XYZ file of C-alpha atoms in Angstrom:
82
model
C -6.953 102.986 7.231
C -6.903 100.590 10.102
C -10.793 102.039 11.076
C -11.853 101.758 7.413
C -10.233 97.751 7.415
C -12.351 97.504 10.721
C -15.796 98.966 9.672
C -15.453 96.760 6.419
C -15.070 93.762 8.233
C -17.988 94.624 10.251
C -19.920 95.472 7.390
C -19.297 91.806 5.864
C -19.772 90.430 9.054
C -23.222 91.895 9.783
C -24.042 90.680 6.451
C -24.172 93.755 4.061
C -22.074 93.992 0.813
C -19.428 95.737 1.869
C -18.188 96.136 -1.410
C -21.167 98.308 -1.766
C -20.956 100.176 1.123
C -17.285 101.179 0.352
C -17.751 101.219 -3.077
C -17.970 105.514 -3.080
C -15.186 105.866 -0.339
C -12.163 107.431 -1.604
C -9.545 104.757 -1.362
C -8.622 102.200 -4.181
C -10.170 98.953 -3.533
C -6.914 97.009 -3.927
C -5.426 99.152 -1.174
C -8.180 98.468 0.871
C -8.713 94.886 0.607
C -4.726 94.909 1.187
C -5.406 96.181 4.747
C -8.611 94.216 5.239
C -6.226 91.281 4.839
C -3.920 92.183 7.346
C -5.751 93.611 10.029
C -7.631 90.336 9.966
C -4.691 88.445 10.150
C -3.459 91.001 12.855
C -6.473 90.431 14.763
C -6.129 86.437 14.330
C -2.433 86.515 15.014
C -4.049 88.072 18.347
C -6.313 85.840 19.520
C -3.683 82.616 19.302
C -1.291 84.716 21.265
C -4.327 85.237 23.587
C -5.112 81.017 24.098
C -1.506 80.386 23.769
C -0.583 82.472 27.016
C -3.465 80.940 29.288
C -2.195 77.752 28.092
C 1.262 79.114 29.408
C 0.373 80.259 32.873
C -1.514 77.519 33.385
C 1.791 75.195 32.999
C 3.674 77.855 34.664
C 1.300 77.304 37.506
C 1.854 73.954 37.737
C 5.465 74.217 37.837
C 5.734 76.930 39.851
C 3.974 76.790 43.332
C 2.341 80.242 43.712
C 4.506 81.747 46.721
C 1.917 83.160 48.934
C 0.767 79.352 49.552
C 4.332 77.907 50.275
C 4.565 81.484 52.854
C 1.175 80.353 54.742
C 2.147 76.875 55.276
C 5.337 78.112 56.841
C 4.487 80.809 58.631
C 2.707 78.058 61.189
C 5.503 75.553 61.401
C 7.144 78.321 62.408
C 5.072 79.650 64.862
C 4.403 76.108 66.557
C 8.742 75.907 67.181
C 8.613 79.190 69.398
């Protein structure tokens, strides 16, 4: 169902009726307009997740000194006391 929901949306997408297209597959239309819905939501739902955790890492980068930096500046202070 989910690769029907798909290949409609890319149907409509690409600019052909995909009411047409689907109009002689073997599924109820309600059903499938039902899944349409939610896979595109799915897929929406997605892509904020997607911003909202570069947006994340990037803070947590700022907060967070990356470690191998904070090694490398001690490794020669330590070096130099020997």
């Amino acid at each position: 169902m989910v690769a029907y929901a798909a290949a409609y949306i890319s149907c409509r997408d690409a600019g052909y009726d995909a009411a047409q297209v689907f109009a002689t597959v073997n599924i109820k239309k309600d059903l499938l307009m039902k899944i349409v819905g939610e896979f595109q939501e799915a897929v929406e739902d997605e892509k904020r997740l997607y911003g909202v955790q570069a947006t994340a890492l990037e803070r947590l980068e700022e907060i967070i000194p990356d470690a191998s930096v904070a090694e490398a500046e001690v490794a020669p202070s330590a070096t130099a006391e020997k």
